[in-house]
XYZ file of C-alpha atoms in Angstrom:
448
model
C 0.263 -0.142 -0.294
C 1.181 2.956 -0.358
C 2.951 5.869 1.711
C 0.015 7.976 1.577
C -2.598 5.684 1.892
C -1.531 4.010 4.669
C -1.282 7.715 6.546
C -4.678 7.945 5.354
C -6.157 5.245 6.495
C -4.365 5.621 9.998
C -6.428 9.246 10.366
C -3.206 11.152 10.933
C -2.801 14.951 11.168
C -0.021 17.510 12.339
C 0.426 17.226 16.508
C 1.452 20.258 16.890
C -1.510 22.384 15.572
C -4.048 23.153 13.632
C -4.654 19.843 12.578
C -3.731 19.632 9.180
C -4.645 16.212 7.543
C -1.590 14.784 6.861
C -2.079 12.236 4.007
C -2.834 15.605 1.808
C 0.250 17.765 2.943
C 2.521 14.622 1.610
C 0.987 14.817 -1.642
C 3.873 17.132 -2.928
C 7.550 17.271 -4.866
C 9.753 19.961 -2.160
C 13.749 20.320 -2.078
C 12.908 20.106 2.097
C 11.631 18.350 4.472
C 12.160 19.735 8.064
C 10.398 18.546 11.162
C 9.779 20.470 14.006
C 11.221 20.069 17.520
C 11.376 23.750 18.683
C 7.447 23.148 20.716
C 7.201 26.035 20.186
C 4.582 26.926 23.667
C 6.345 27.623 26.804
C 6.281 24.834 29.303
C 5.462 21.908 27.256
C 7.528 18.432 27.652
C 6.121 16.162 24.963
C 8.254 16.680 22.208
C 10.951 16.295 23.839
C 9.307 13.325 25.456
C 9.334 12.266 21.985
C 12.937 12.759 20.350
C 14.641 11.374 23.650
C 12.976 7.755 23.560
C 11.624 7.817 19.933
C 14.322 8.814 17.461
C 14.573 5.732 15.715
C 10.936 5.877 14.939
C 11.219 9.714 14.219
C 14.002 9.400 12.213
C 12.383 5.949 9.923
C 9.784 7.439 9.439
C 11.173 10.900 7.602
C 13.066 8.011 5.572
C 10.257 7.670 3.780
C 8.292 10.902 3.888
C 11.872 12.624 2.002
C 11.402 9.830 -0.533
C 7.868 10.112 -0.971
C 7.673 13.547 -1.735
C 11.900 13.618 -3.065
C 12.486 15.975 -0.237
C 17.133 16.215 -0.651
C 16.975 17.867 3.093
C 15.666 16.376 5.596
C 16.360 18.070 8.956
C 15.023 18.263 12.543
C 14.831 21.954 14.372
C 15.368 22.198 17.612
C 16.663 23.871 20.970
C 19.764 23.958 21.082
C 19.520 24.021 25.466
C 17.914 20.376 24.749
C 21.065 18.839 25.415
C 20.093 14.852 26.106
C 16.610 15.204 23.272
C 20.522 15.836 20.296
C 22.634 12.816 21.967
C 19.993 11.280 21.766
C 19.199 11.609 17.907
C 22.293 12.553 17.248
C 23.125 8.321 18.019
C 19.839 6.945 16.607
C 21.098 9.287 13.117
C 24.911 7.616 13.309
C 22.673 4.576 14.206
C 20.879 4.453 10.936
C 23.012 6.114 9.182
C 20.810 8.551 8.037
C 21.585 11.827 6.019
C 18.449 13.273 8.505
C 20.512 16.826 9.754
C 19.888 18.553 12.798
C 19.181 22.705 13.214
C 19.364 24.088 16.140
C 17.630 27.385 17.606
C 18.302 29.908 19.976
C 15.297 30.028 22.982
C 13.159 32.062 21.228
C 9.395 32.124 21.235
C 8.005 31.611 19.044
C 11.049 29.978 17.140
C 8.418 26.530 16.720
C 5.989 28.603 14.637
C 6.671 26.724 11.306
C 7.222 30.038 9.449
C 9.377 31.160 11.988
C 11.271 27.803 11.450
C 11.290 28.043 8.213
C 13.027 30.862 7.957
C 15.594 30.123 10.469
C 16.766 27.173 8.900
C 16.714 28.123 5.156
C 16.464 32.040 5.061
C 13.232 32.315 3.518
C 10.394 33.643 3.887
C 7.326 32.393 3.837
C 4.325 35.164 1.386
C 2.398 36.621 3.278
C -1.191 34.023 2.954
C 1.035 31.020 1.829
C 2.415 27.817 3.041
C 5.588 26.653 3.622
C 4.807 24.728 0.375
C 5.403 28.033 -1.881
C 9.429 28.325 -0.396
C 9.438 24.407 -1.635
C 9.480 23.076 2.251
C 7.127 20.967 4.032
C 6.855 21.155 7.821
C 5.801 18.124 10.178
C 5.271 17.773 13.876
C 8.335 15.470 15.595
C 4.348 13.728 16.767
C 2.873 13.412 13.668
C 6.409 11.550 12.351
C 5.914 9.208 14.992
C 2.199 8.254 14.093
C 3.544 8.009 10.309
C 5.945 5.572 11.640
C 3.059 3.756 13.393
C 1.003 4.118 10.205
C 3.340 1.849 8.256
C 3.063 -0.919 10.529
C -0.727 -0.868 10.266
C -1.624 1.381 13.673
C -3.440 3.627 14.188
C -3.765 7.311 16.319
C -5.956 6.187 19.163
C -3.403 7.555 21.885
C -2.085 11.015 22.721
C 1.005 11.947 24.644
C 0.005 14.906 26.700
C 1.420 17.293 29.140
C 0.255 17.664 32.526
C 1.712 21.218 34.068
C -0.017 23.322 36.488
C -1.447 23.261 40.509
C -1.186 20.004 40.577
C 0.184 17.078 42.386
C 1.938 15.422 39.936
C 3.179 16.473 37.166
C 4.131 14.254 34.329
C 3.362 13.137 30.217
C 0.241 11.162 30.267
C -0.256 8.465 27.259
C -4.022 8.905 26.917
C -6.562 7.135 24.694
C -8.364 10.305 22.905
C -11.296 11.122 24.081
C -10.994 10.338 27.104
C -11.877 13.323 29.359
C -9.533 16.311 30.806
C -11.414 15.785 34.421
C -9.559 12.117 33.919
C -6.379 13.005 32.843
C -6.173 15.140 36.406
C -7.441 12.578 38.518
C -4.756 10.104 37.022
C -1.923 12.840 38.183
C -3.322 13.048 41.327
C -5.461 15.813 41.241
C -4.885 19.424 41.439
C -3.561 21.514 43.949
C -6.662 23.726 44.560
C -9.799 23.904 44.828
C -10.769 26.594 41.981
C -8.730 26.295 38.599
C -9.039 26.743 35.438
C -6.574 24.493 32.073
C -5.168 25.544 29.134
C -5.275 23.701 26.460
C -2.285 23.330 24.352
C 0.146 25.762 25.777
C 0.139 30.022 27.180
C 0.725 32.198 24.699
C -2.515 30.170 21.372
C -4.087 27.788 23.763
C -7.922 28.250 24.837
C -8.707 28.009 28.305
C -12.089 26.213 30.266
C -13.015 26.536 33.728
C -12.641 23.395 36.362
C -15.990 22.797 35.793
C -16.256 21.997 31.915
C -13.258 20.063 32.317
C -15.964 16.651 31.997
C -17.141 17.264 28.977
C -14.107 18.844 27.674
C -12.179 15.755 25.859
C -8.031 14.379 24.232
C -7.858 14.827 20.512
C -5.292 14.245 17.913
C -4.097 18.163 18.529
C -3.978 18.870 22.328
C -0.850 17.903 22.943
C -1.089 19.472 27.045
C -2.977 20.146 29.529
C -1.499 23.380 32.558
C -3.689 23.947 35.818
C -3.115 27.832 36.630
C -6.008 29.984 39.447
C -8.792 31.023 37.915
C -8.127 34.516 38.578
C -4.230 34.230 37.198
C -3.808 36.879 34.373
C -4.044 35.013 31.156
C -7.945 33.980 32.208
C -8.593 36.929 33.016
C -7.974 38.394 29.695
C -9.951 35.765 28.069
C -12.442 36.165 29.533
C -12.514 40.272 28.399
C -15.991 40.201 26.187
C -14.383 42.161 22.705
C -16.713 45.237 23.156
C -14.756 45.282 26.210
C -11.958 45.530 24.028
C -12.688 47.695 21.511
C -13.384 50.726 23.748
C -10.506 49.827 25.542
C -8.463 49.764 22.053
C -10.594 53.477 21.926
C -9.415 55.022 25.081
C -5.826 53.371 25.689
C -3.673 52.992 22.406
C -0.847 55.413 22.594
C -0.105 53.953 18.675
C 3.565 53.720 20.283
C 3.923 50.300 17.560
C 5.329 48.154 19.808
C 2.807 45.408 19.428
C 4.575 45.879 14.839
C 7.487 46.625 15.939
C 7.233 42.983 18.202
C 5.241 40.418 15.553
C 7.065 37.133 14.408
C 5.204 37.922 11.118
C 6.261 41.362 10.962
C 10.082 40.689 11.373
C 9.517 38.514 8.218
C 7.979 40.783 5.762
C 4.600 40.372 6.433
C 2.707 43.817 6.073
C 1.024 43.047 9.381
C 0.485 45.933 11.608
C -1.572 45.505 14.370
C -0.629 49.259 15.930
C -2.270 50.336 12.363
C -5.363 47.783 13.213
C -6.020 49.334 16.065
C -5.634 53.044 15.000
C -8.610 51.804 12.463
C -10.838 50.191 15.016
C -10.183 53.558 17.846
C -10.745 56.168 15.221
C -13.845 54.020 13.665
C -11.924 54.499 10.392
C -12.635 51.502 9.338
C -9.924 51.519 6.623
C -10.395 47.691 4.930
C -7.155 47.227 3.655
C -5.725 47.824 6.864
C -8.377 45.207 8.497
C -7.481 42.523 5.741
C -4.136 42.863 7.542
C -5.791 40.584 10.398
C -6.212 37.603 8.613
C -2.186 36.638 7.920
C -2.202 37.620 11.536
C -0.836 34.197 13.135
C -2.658 34.872 17.082
C 1.237 33.722 18.301
C 0.372 36.444 20.741
C 3.496 38.770 20.995
C 1.472 42.152 20.845
C -1.274 41.268 23.800
C 0.757 39.059 26.098
C 4.346 40.158 25.598
C 5.401 43.985 23.753
C 1.911 46.081 24.989
C 3.187 48.790 27.409
C -1.405 49.515 28.045
C -2.001 45.678 28.234
C -4.570 46.283 25.531
C -5.688 42.918 23.178
C -4.339 43.508 19.551
C -4.764 39.729 18.878
C -8.033 39.173 20.315
C -8.857 42.113 18.021
C -7.498 40.119 15.052
C -9.486 37.122 15.684
C -12.869 38.595 15.936
C -11.528 40.678 12.531
C -10.627 37.318 11.231
C -14.729 35.720 11.316
C -16.214 39.298 10.067
C -13.796 39.628 7.112
C -14.887 35.503 6.536
C -18.139 35.982 7.328
C -18.424 38.336 4.152
C -16.148 36.493 2.249
C -12.913 38.443 2.138
C -10.083 36.185 2.090
C -6.287 37.615 1.309
C -4.867 37.105 -1.756
C -1.202 36.249 -1.985
C 0.834 38.438 -2.516
C 3.647 38.165 -5.426
C 7.121 38.544 -5.747
C 9.683 37.397 -2.108
C 9.192 38.582 0.350
C 12.262 39.620 2.872
C 12.589 39.545 6.327
C 14.012 42.633 8.264
C 16.924 43.108 9.412
C 16.074 44.285 13.038
C 14.183 40.760 13.308
C 17.595 38.924 15.063
C 17.551 41.907 17.550
C 13.646 40.541 18.892
C 13.261 37.570 19.271
C 11.391 36.369 23.075
C 13.386 35.174 25.213
C 11.485 32.303 26.938
C 12.405 32.609 30.188
C 11.549 36.326 29.912
C 8.147 35.536 28.269
C 7.412 32.765 30.706
C 8.019 35.637 33.320
C 5.818 37.935 32.281
C 2.675 34.958 32.002
C 3.567 34.723 35.419
C 4.169 31.172 35.047
C 7.347 30.773 36.340
C 6.379 28.292 39.753
C 6.180 25.931 36.837
C 9.091 26.360 35.063
C 12.244 23.490 35.696
C 9.870 21.280 37.701
C 10.760 17.922 37.295
C 8.403 16.301 34.820
C 7.663 11.811 35.472
C 5.736 10.069 33.046
C 5.334 8.956 30.698
C 1.558 7.486 33.028
C -0.033 5.282 30.655
C -4.387 6.609 31.698
C -6.557 3.647 30.798
C -9.989 4.994 30.014
C -13.230 2.858 30.818
C -15.643 5.581 28.152
C -14.836 7.711 25.563
C -16.257 10.554 23.577
C -14.035 11.170 20.292
C -15.445 13.830 18.205
C -15.631 13.487 14.699
C -13.513 15.835 13.492
C -10.515 16.658 15.555
C -9.021 18.574 12.464
C -8.794 21.224 9.585
C -11.684 20.423 7.223
C -15.322 18.682 7.377
C -15.958 16.189 9.765
C -15.650 12.307 9.773
C -19.597 10.144 9.076
C -19.854 7.817 11.371
C -20.187 4.587 10.137
C -21.059 2.403 13.921
C -24.771 2.343 15.113
C -25.425 2.556 18.722
C -25.190 -0.601 20.136
C -22.171 -1.231 18.500
C -19.650 -3.818 19.479
C -15.885 -1.605 18.246
C -12.290 -2.883 18.463
C -9.532 -0.934 19.531
C -8.406 0.552 16.497
C -11.506 -0.121 14.534
C -13.049 2.631 12.210
C -15.303 4.673 13.172
C -15.579 7.391 11.426
C -14.546 8.339 7.619
C -13.809 10.927 4.966
C -14.010 10.229 1.652
C -10.240 10.527 0.261
C -10.640 14.128 -2.282
C -11.403 15.356 0.950
C -10.216 17.220 3.514
C -10.896 15.336 7.061
C -8.809 12.726 8.492
C -10.391 9.609 9.914
C -11.596 8.368 12.785
C -10.432 5.332 14.961
C -12.062 3.784 18.485
C -9.445 4.539 21.144
C -10.779 1.637 23.317
C -13.087 -2.098 23.069
C -16.533 -1.778 24.255
C -20.019 -0.698 22.946
C -21.037 2.647 21.123
C -23.577 4.202 23.985
C -23.792 7.681 21.271
C -22.965 8.838 18.066
C -24.249 11.947 17.544
C -20.824 14.637 16.734
C -18.576 12.150 19.131
C -18.501 8.393 19.355
C -19.309 8.060 22.914
C -17.681 4.512 23.348
C -18.172 2.664 26.973
C -15.511 -0.406 28.321
C -16.318 -2.657 31.361
C -13.530 -2.090 32.877
C -12.766 0.368 35.433
C -9.429 3.280 34.627
C -6.102 2.907 36.338
C -2.464 4.424 35.519
C 0.544 2.538 35.024
């Protein structure tokens, strides 16, 4: 069976970002295959664990993918401070006599953003609204490569490694069946140190936030790689709770047009015409300049503008997200610019040190804590979303009352669609089919 068919059958999507279907991404020919091991968000440990322990799978999968996409250069990008991971990967590269190379990055944010990573390695700037393919590159996360290796051996994506840190008794990495509730994950690590809390799904800069009472109704997907438990009154949570009307009013009354949001914007620094301060001015002054407002469409939502750069504590990122939604409702799309995009010379001096960023976020107490694991969680009940990636949801192929086995396909998409197949992560009986397939087993949840 062709590699892309195996990837499609296994339901693989990007493990480290928005979840673009991998069988579509790899249907191309390029010069570079870049594997992202930079763990873009602060505090996360999952990719580091995979590079330490699954290097053989990562590198073997890279070689197979490179054959398929005809890539001549195979590079893993990771941070120079990852000493153990570098040592483990170098050892594996030597053992396999592989042509995979390592590219060592400084410890800055957002080093793991794929467009920033491409520039660091190739010195090619992806054009605004473009993708790595535009400059002859494919980028995949290390977790995606592990899943590709498993797919080659006929194993679908049914488990997820998740970093669990913050206000908990036992910070660790869990290996959990997809569809496990966030509440189960928290209980599996010894519960929380505080009574009232919020949970960041993903990283502190770009992750979504849920509250304690929502943890039983939120479930691990193919793209959630971390749970960060923080006090409910934390600064990050309070910012999320600001209504958009309040954000707009603050832009009108408090934006001093210092342009720090633009000066520090990672996409602006690689040459994109994205100017958050101009957007804030257009909103604040009720100018309604659509040419300016359209720049919001190329924002990557990294959060630098509002969580690091703005001296007034304003929210350009939230404003951009709001504008994106409004413009897309009107059918407005950003027209990809032609010609070569060039990074700014000042960029090298405006990289954001991760340690300083963590301090600004008020998360220093969680930095450098020993992370145990992985511990395997066996769940007796899972809610598996039929949509876990960009594109169409899969169509259920099971009914209430059906008995299913771990790894059995329960949701399908057609090969030509943007979407991904979904598989059962446990043995059990189908209890519900809606936007989720709910499966119940007779076993009790255990952690080992």
